[in-house]
């Protein structure tokens, strides 16, 4: 079974600074997808970024980028120019590839605070 | 396009009762998944439905069940409620089972007293 670990329960960053959230996962599969989700106090989970394991290029979405190290099974999220609205719980998630739907496996989350 | 809609937003039930939660996916999405979120256990997968068929099930007791209708709307039922069932229940839909991201609703906060 796959597992996802986020070793930082809480982190803080100064507004306009850069922060990196860590995520490692364990799998024996070669094809899979990785995601970062954000859950603000409004509690709706919002997709931040998606990475396909067979793509070596790191995904980027505006101020959000990932550092995907497949051999190390590492998938960190970098937030540049942090804004107050970035404060939220961030979850790393894994999903197996394959036609039949596979459940997502989520990490325990990292609570990010943004300091003005 | 309207997002994933979950009703109700809040529920308070008594131990031993049963509860039904509802989820309307994004139009065109045929896959609907349910997750339980608690502070201690995090996000745990309950089940996934695709075209009215349960494709995958998490490690939850049989008191937790679900179904999906022909219009892709889904319901989740919990019978004989226990205090430990208090949680945020999140529904998510996706456009296909292969690699597509989940789109989540706002969740239903269930409190069992």
Tab-separated table of N, CA, C and O in Angstrom, chain A residues 14-104:
chain	number	residue	atom	x	y	z
A	14	UNK	N	7.030	34.594	6.197
A	14	UNK	CA	6.741	36.023	6.160
A	14	UNK	C	6.123	36.350	4.803
A	14	UNK	O	6.489	35.765	3.767
A	15	UNK	N	5.177	37.243	4.828
A	15	UNK	CA	4.552	37.694	3.586
A	15	UNK	C	5.638	38.122	2.597
A	15	UNK	O	6.618	38.759	2.977
A	16	UNK	N	5.453	37.717	1.331
A	16	UNK	CA	6.358	38.032	0.223
A	16	UNK	C	7.599	37.129	0.170
A	16	UNK	O	8.363	37.193	-0.797
A	17	UNK	N	7.787	36.310	1.194
A	17	UNK	CA	8.928	35.393	1.197
A	17	UNK	C	8.545	34.078	0.516
A	17	UNK	O	7.398	33.860	0.110
A	18	UNK	N	9.533	33.191	0.446
A	18	UNK	CA	9.351	31.877	-0.187
A	18	UNK	C	9.397	30.788	0.866
A	18	UNK	O	10.175	30.869	1.822
A	19	UNK	N	8.544	29.791	0.697
A	19	UNK	CA	8.503	28.671	1.640
A	19	UNK	C	8.391	27.369	0.848
A	19	UNK	O	7.795	27.333	-0.235
A	20	UNK	N	8.986	26.317	1.395
A	20	UNK	CA	8.927	24.996	0.759
A	20	UNK	C	8.336	23.980	1.725
A	20	UNK	O	8.818	23.846	2.854
A	21	UNK	N	7.300	23.301	1.269
A	21	UNK	CA	6.653	22.259	2.056
A	21	UNK	C	7.108	20.897	1.538
A	21	UNK	O	7.114	20.657	0.328
A	22	UNK	N	7.444	20.011	2.455
A	22	UNK	CA	8.005	18.712	2.075
A	22	UNK	C	6.945	17.617	2.002
A	22	UNK	O	5.961	17.646	2.743
A	23	UNK	N	7.195	16.676	1.123
A	23	UNK	CA	6.319	15.516	0.992
A	23	UNK	C	7.157	14.354	0.468
A	23	UNK	O	7.915	14.507	-0.507
A	24	UNK	N	7.070	13.229	1.121
A	24	UNK	CA	7.682	12.010	0.593
A	24	UNK	C	6.617	10.934	0.533
A	24	UNK	O	5.616	10.994	1.254
A	25	UNK	N	6.812	9.978	-0.324
A	25	UNK	CA	5.822	8.929	-0.493
A	25	UNK	C	6.520	7.595	-0.706
A	25	UNK	O	7.702	7.544	-1.054
A	26	UNK	N	5.783	6.565	-0.471
A	26	UNK	CA	6.333	5.228	-0.630
A	26	UNK	C	5.435	4.450	-1.576
A	26	UNK	O	4.225	4.346	-1.346
A	27	UNK	N	6.020	3.913	-2.634
A	27	UNK	CA	5.259	3.142	-3.605
A	27	UNK	C	6.194	2.228	-4.366
A	27	UNK	O	7.379	2.516	-4.505
A	28	UNK	N	5.628	1.148	-4.853
A	28	UNK	CA	6.395	0.257	-5.721
A	28	UNK	C	5.965	0.429	-7.176
A	28	UNK	O	6.498	-0.228	-8.070
A	29	UNK	N	5.031	1.319	-7.389
A	29	UNK	CA	4.523	1.551	-8.739
A	29	UNK	C	5.437	2.512	-9.494
A	29	UNK	O	6.130	3.341	-8.884
A	30	UNK	N	5.415	2.420	-10.804
A	30	UNK	CA	6.251	3.307	-11.614
A	30	UNK	C	5.441	4.433	-12.243
A	30	UNK	O	5.995	5.458	-12.626
A	31	UNK	N	4.126	4.215	-12.311
A	31	UNK	CA	3.276	5.216	-12.941
A	31	UNK	C	2.225	5.678	-11.947
A	31	UNK	O	1.468	4.850	-11.418
A	32	UNK	N	2.182	6.961	-11.712
A	32	UNK	CA	1.251	7.490	-10.710
A	32	UNK	C	1.166	9.009	-10.895
A	32	UNK	O	1.819	9.592	-11.755
A	33	UNK	N	0.315	9.604	-10.080
A	33	UNK	CA	0.130	11.046	-10.115
A	33	UNK	C	0.283	11.592	-8.696
A	33	UNK	O	-0.090	10.936	-7.725
A	34	UNK	N	0.797	12.793	-8.624
A	34	UNK	CA	0.972	13.456	-7.333
A	34	UNK	C	0.283	14.812	-7.377
A	34	UNK	O	0.257	15.478	-8.411
A	35	UNK	N	-0.260	15.189	-6.244
A	35	UNK	CA	-1.023	16.434	-6.162
A	35	UNK	C	-0.679	17.163	-4.865
A	35	UNK	O	-0.322	16.552	-3.865
A	36	UNK	N	-0.854	18.472	-4.932
A	36	UNK	CA	-0.907	19.285	-3.719
A	36	UNK	C	-2.275	19.942	-3.673
A	36	UNK	O	-2.730	20.531	-4.669
A	37	UNK	N	-2.918	19.817	-2.509
A	37	UNK	CA	-4.203	20.457	-2.272
A	37	UNK	C	-4.059	21.428	-1.115
A	37	UNK	O	-3.270	21.222	-0.195
A	38	UNK	N	-4.861	22.460	-1.163
A	38	UNK	CA	-4.888	23.489	-0.123
A	38	UNK	C	-6.278	23.480	0.503
A	38	UNK	O	-7.286	23.392	-0.207
A	39	UNK	N	-6.333	23.546	1.838
A	39	UNK	CA	-7.614	23.615	2.530
A	39	UNK	C	-7.615	24.816	3.466
A	39	UNK	O	-7.090	24.755	4.570
A	40	UNK	N	-8.200	25.918	3.028
A	40	UNK	CA	-8.293	27.108	3.893
A	40	UNK	C	-9.355	26.885	4.964
A	40	UNK	O	-10.038	25.862	4.950
A	41	UNK	N	-9.493	27.838	5.877
A	41	UNK	CA	-10.507	27.686	6.932
A	41	UNK	C	-11.919	27.472	6.407
A	41	UNK	O	-12.758	26.916	7.114
A	42	UNK	N	-12.188	27.882	5.197
A	42	UNK	CA	-13.511	27.642	4.608
A	42	UNK	C	-13.745	26.154	4.381
A	42	UNK	O	-14.865	25.747	4.071
A	43	UNK	N	-12.695	25.360	4.518
A	43	UNK	CA	-12.642	23.888	4.496
A	43	UNK	C	-12.786	23.232	3.134
A	43	UNK	O	-12.700	22.022	3.030
A	44	UNK	N	-12.952	24.015	2.081
A	44	UNK	CA	-13.006	23.392	0.762
A	44	UNK	C	-11.605	23.103	0.268
A	44	UNK	O	-10.740	23.968	0.246
A	45	UNK	N	-11.368	21.872	-0.129
A	45	UNK	CA	-10.071	21.464	-0.657
A	45	UNK	C	-9.937	21.999	-2.077
A	45	UNK	O	-10.797	21.784	-2.922
A	46	UNK	N	-8.823	22.674	-2.319
A	46	UNK	CA	-8.591	23.296	-3.620
A	46	UNK	C	-7.314	22.721	-4.218
A	46	UNK	O	-6.277	22.676	-3.554
A	47	UNK	N	-7.383	22.307	-5.469
A	47	UNK	CA	-6.202	21.788	-6.143
A	47	UNK	C	-5.204	22.912	-6.366
A	47	UNK	O	-5.547	23.972	-6.895
A	48	UNK	N	-3.966	22.667	-5.977
A	48	UNK	CA	-2.896	23.643	-6.177
A	48	UNK	C	-2.081	23.289	-7.413
A	48	UNK	O	-1.841	24.131	-8.283
A	49	UNK	N	-1.670	22.022	-7.484
A	49	UNK	CA	-0.785	21.627	-8.565
A	49	UNK	C	-0.808	20.112	-8.729
A	49	UNK	O	-1.090	19.382	-7.787
A	50	UNK	N	-0.532	19.656	-9.939
A	50	UNK	CA	-0.581	18.229	-10.280
A	50	UNK	C	0.677	17.866	-11.046
A	50	UNK	O	1.152	18.623	-11.889
A	51	UNK	N	1.208	16.668	-10.738
A	51	UNK	CA	2.424	16.181	-11.396
A	51	UNK	C	2.210	14.755	-11.870
A	51	UNK	O	1.726	13.918	-11.114
A	52	UNK	N	2.567	14.491	-13.106
A	52	UNK	CA	2.522	13.124	-13.631
A	52	UNK	C	3.900	12.506	-13.460
A	52	UNK	O	4.904	13.112	-13.840
A	53	UNK	N	3.952	11.317	-12.899
A	53	UNK	CA	5.236	10.713	-12.545
A	53	UNK	C	6.135	10.463	-13.753
A	53	UNK	O	7.363	10.461	-13.631
A	54	UNK	N	5.537	10.243	-14.917
A	54	UNK	CA	6.363	9.943	-16.079
A	54	UNK	C	6.940	11.211	-16.729
A	54	UNK	O	7.741	11.136	-17.647
A	55	UNK	N	6.534	12.358	-16.220
A	55	UNK	CA	7.081	13.620	-16.738
A	55	UNK	C	8.206	14.098	-15.819
A	55	UNK	O	7.994	14.270	-14.616
A	56	UNK	N	9.360	14.290	-16.379
A	56	UNK	CA	10.487	14.735	-15.570
A	56	UNK	C	10.403	16.213	-15.230
A	56	UNK	O	10.909	16.655	-14.209
A	57	UNK	N	9.736	16.960	-16.090
A	57	UNK	CA	9.656	18.400	-15.865
A	57	UNK	C	8.771	18.697	-14.666
A	57	UNK	O	7.663	18.170	-14.547
A	58	UNK	N	9.247	19.569	-13.801
A	58	UNK	CA	8.482	19.949	-12.617
A	58	UNK	C	7.309	20.842	-12.992
A	58	UNK	O	7.452	21.773	-13.786
A	59	UNK	N	6.165	20.564	-12.397
A	59	UNK	CA	4.975	21.359	-12.670
A	59	UNK	C	5.069	22.732	-12.006
A	59	UNK	O	5.685	22.888	-10.945
A	60	UNK	N	4.441	23.703	-12.658
A	60	UNK	CA	4.423	25.083	-12.147
A	60	UNK	C	3.051	25.676	-12.390
A	60	UNK	O	2.461	25.467	-13.443
A	61	UNK	N	2.547	26.375	-11.382
A	61	UNK	CA	1.276	27.101	-11.511
A	61	UNK	C	1.461	28.448	-10.830
A	61	UNK	O	1.347	28.570	-9.622
A	62	UNK	N	1.766	29.455	-11.624
A	62	UNK	CA	1.953	30.813	-11.104
A	62	UNK	C	3.023	30.811	-10.008
A	62	UNK	O	4.173	30.509	-10.268
A	63	UNK	N	2.646	31.156	-8.773
A	63	UNK	CA	3.631	31.248	-7.691
A	63	UNK	C	3.963	29.878	-7.079
A	63	UNK	O	4.807	29.797	-6.179
A	64	UNK	N	3.292	28.847	-7.530
A	64	UNK	CA	3.469	27.514	-6.957
A	64	UNK	C	4.285	26.636	-7.909
A	64	UNK	O	3.978	26.577	-9.106
A	65	UNK	N	5.275	25.969	-7.388
A	65	UNK	CA	6.048	25.046	-8.201
A	65	UNK	C	6.435	23.855	-7.336
A	65	UNK	O	6.393	23.928	-6.106
A	66	UNK	N	6.770	22.760	-8.002
A	66	UNK	CA	7.151	21.562	-7.261
A	66	UNK	C	8.571	21.168	-7.631
A	66	UNK	O	9.088	21.525	-8.691
A	67	UNK	N	9.179	20.440	-6.726
A	67	UNK	CA	10.456	19.790	-6.982
A	67	UNK	C	10.197	18.296	-6.861
A	67	UNK	O	10.065	17.759	-5.759
A	68	UNK	N	10.056	17.638	-8.008
A	68	UNK	CA	9.709	16.226	-8.060
A	68	UNK	C	10.975	15.412	-8.275
A	68	UNK	O	11.646	15.541	-9.300
A	69	UNK	N	11.295	14.607	-7.298
A	69	UNK	CA	12.467	13.735	-7.367
A	69	UNK	C	11.958	12.293	-7.299
A	69	UNK	O	11.743	11.757	-6.215
A	70	UNK	N	11.785	11.682	-8.486
A	70	UNK	CA	11.148	10.366	-8.532
A	70	UNK	C	11.973	9.300	-7.824
A	70	UNK	O	11.437	8.465	-7.093
A	71	UNK	N	13.259	9.309	-8.033
A	71	UNK	CA	14.096	8.278	-7.421
A	71	UNK	C	14.076	8.392	-5.898
A	71	UNK	O	14.069	7.388	-5.183
A	72	UNK	N	14.033	9.600	-5.420
A	72	UNK	CA	14.010	9.832	-3.977
A	72	UNK	C	12.590	9.775	-3.424
A	72	UNK	O	12.400	9.839	-2.203
A	73	UNK	N	11.600	9.662	-4.304
A	73	UNK	CA	10.182	9.654	-3.899
A	73	UNK	C	9.877	10.884	-3.056
A	73	UNK	O	9.311	10.791	-1.949
A	74	UNK	N	10.227	12.018	-3.612
A	74	UNK	CA	10.047	13.284	-2.928
A	74	UNK	C	9.274	14.239	-3.842
A	74	UNK	O	9.497	14.276	-5.058
A	75	UNK	N	8.405	15.023	-3.242
A	75	UNK	CA	7.515	15.898	-4.023
A	75	UNK	C	7.248	17.148	-3.191
A	75	UNK	O	6.212	17.272	-2.542
A	76	UNK	N	8.151	18.098	-3.193
A	76	UNK	CA	8.000	19.287	-2.355
A	76	UNK	C	7.319	20.414	-3.124
A	76	UNK	O	7.410	20.498	-4.351
A	77	UNK	N	6.648	21.256	-2.389
A	77	UNK	CA	5.914	22.396	-2.955
A	77	UNK	C	6.582	23.683	-2.537
A	77	UNK	O	6.796	23.912	-1.340
A	78	UNK	N	6.913	24.521	-3.517
A	78	UNK	CA	7.495	25.824	-3.232
A	78	UNK	C	6.467	26.902	-3.537
A	78	UNK	O	5.889	26.936	-4.623
A	79	UNK	N	6.270	27.764	-2.553
A	79	UNK	CA	5.366	28.906	-2.725
A	79	UNK	C	6.223	30.161	-2.704
A	79	UNK	O	6.898	30.454	-1.705
A	80	UNK	N	6.202	30.872	-3.799
A	80	UNK	CA	6.984	32.105	-3.912
A	80	UNK	C	6.100	33.307	-3.642
A	80	UNK	O	4.880	33.253	-3.839
A	81	UNK	N	6.732	34.397	-3.160
A	81	UNK	CA	5.981	35.630	-2.917
A	81	UNK	C	4.712	35.328	-2.112
A	81	UNK	O	3.591	35.638	-2.536
A	82	UNK	N	4.873	34.715	-0.959
A	82	UNK	CA	3.739	34.269	-0.150
A	82	UNK	C	2.767	35.410	0.152
A	82	UNK	O	3.183	36.547	0.431
A	83	UNK	N	1.497	35.076	0.096
A	83	UNK	CA	0.441	36.046	0.369
A	83	UNK	C	-0.399	35.570	1.547
A	83	UNK	O	-0.427	34.376	1.858
A	84	UNK	N	-1.082	36.517	2.176
A	84	UNK	CA	-1.887	36.164	3.342
A	84	UNK	C	-2.914	35.083	3.006
A	84	UNK	O	-3.236	34.221	3.817
A	85	UNK	N	-3.409	35.116	1.787
A	85	UNK	CA	-4.398	34.139	1.352
A	85	UNK	C	-3.835	32.739	1.158
A	85	UNK	O	-4.595	31.791	0.941
A	86	UNK	N	-2.529	32.592	1.262
A	86	UNK	CA	-1.922	31.259	1.144
A	86	UNK	C	-2.008	30.486	2.455
A	86	UNK	O	-1.730	29.287	2.502
A	87	UNK	N	-2.390	31.166	3.529
A	87	UNK	CA	-2.496	30.493	4.819
A	87	UNK	C	-3.576	29.424	4.750
A	87	UNK	O	-4.728	29.706	4.404
A	88	UNK	N	-3.192	28.191	5.049
A	88	UNK	CA	-4.118	27.066	4.916
A	88	UNK	C	-3.403	25.790	5.335
A	88	UNK	O	-2.210	25.788	5.633
A	89	UNK	N	-4.167	24.698	5.354
A	89	UNK	CA	-3.577	23.358	5.451
A	89	UNK	C	-3.242	22.919	4.041
A	89	UNK	O	-4.052	23.088	3.121
A	90	UNK	N	-2.061	22.345	3.888
A	90	UNK	CA	-1.649	21.841	2.587
A	90	UNK	C	-1.472	20.331	2.671
A	90	UNK	O	-0.773	19.825	3.550
A	91	UNK	N	-2.116	19.640	1.741
A	91	UNK	CA	-2.058	18.187	1.710
A	91	UNK	C	-1.382	17.714	0.429
A	91	UNK	O	-1.717	18.160	-0.674
A	92	UNK	N	-0.459	16.804	0.596
A	92	UNK	CA	0.158	16.115	-0.524
A	92	UNK	C	-0.650	14.837	-0.765
A	92	UNK	O	-1.081	14.187	0.206
A	93	UNK	N	-0.868	14.484	-2.019
A	93	UNK	CA	-1.698	13.307	-2.307
A	93	UNK	C	-1.100	12.502	-3.453
A	93	UNK	O	-0.493	13.051	-4.380
A	94	UNK	N	-1.336	11.200	-3.369
A	94	UNK	CA	-0.836	10.232	-4.358
A	94	UNK	C	-2.010	9.511	-4.964
A	94	UNK	O	-2.955	9.146	-4.251
A	95	UNK	N	-1.927	9.281	-6.282
A	95	UNK	CA	-2.960	8.458	-6.917
A	95	UNK	C	-2.288	7.534	-7.927
A	95	UNK	O	-1.532	7.989	-8.778
A	96	UNK	N	-2.604	6.268	-7.840
A	96	UNK	CA	-2.074	5.301	-8.790
A	96	UNK	C	-2.644	5.567	-10.174
A	96	UNK	O	-3.744	6.099	-10.321
A	97	UNK	N	-1.900	5.194	-11.185
A	97	UNK	CA	-2.402	5.251	-12.549
A	97	UNK	C	-3.130	3.955	-12.857
A	97	UNK	O	-2.993	2.971	-12.150
A	98	UNK	N	-3.902	3.967	-13.881
A	98	UNK	CA	-4.624	2.755	-14.253
A	98	UNK	C	-6.062	3.079	-14.517
A	98	UNK	O	-6.611	4.035	-13.996
A	99	UNK	N	-6.709	2.264	-15.313
A	99	UNK	CA	-8.062	2.575	-15.742
A	99	UNK	C	-9.043	2.547	-14.577
A	99	UNK	O	-9.857	3.431	-14.412
A	100	UNK	N	-8.948	1.498	-13.760
A	100	UNK	CA	-9.898	1.407	-12.669
A	100	UNK	C	-9.539	2.379	-11.569
A	100	UNK	O	-8.417	2.438	-11.123
A	101	UNK	N	-10.528	3.120	-11.163
A	101	UNK	CA	-10.307	4.199	-10.210
A	101	UNK	C	-9.566	3.740	-8.980
A	101	UNK	O	-9.897	2.742	-8.384
A	102	UNK	N	-8.588	4.448	-8.613
A	102	UNK	CA	-7.837	4.179	-7.406
A	102	UNK	C	-8.085	5.300	-6.417
A	102	UNK	O	-8.207	6.446	-6.791
A	103	UNK	N	-8.131	4.948	-5.183
A	103	UNK	CA	-8.340	5.985	-4.194
A	103	UNK	C	-7.083	6.833	-4.038
A	103	UNK	O	-5.971	6.363	-4.209
A	104	UNK	N	-7.312	8.085	-3.719
A	104	UNK	CA	-6.210	8.974	-3.394
A	104	UNK	C	-5.706	8.636	-1.995
A	104	UNK	O	-6.479	8.310	-1.102
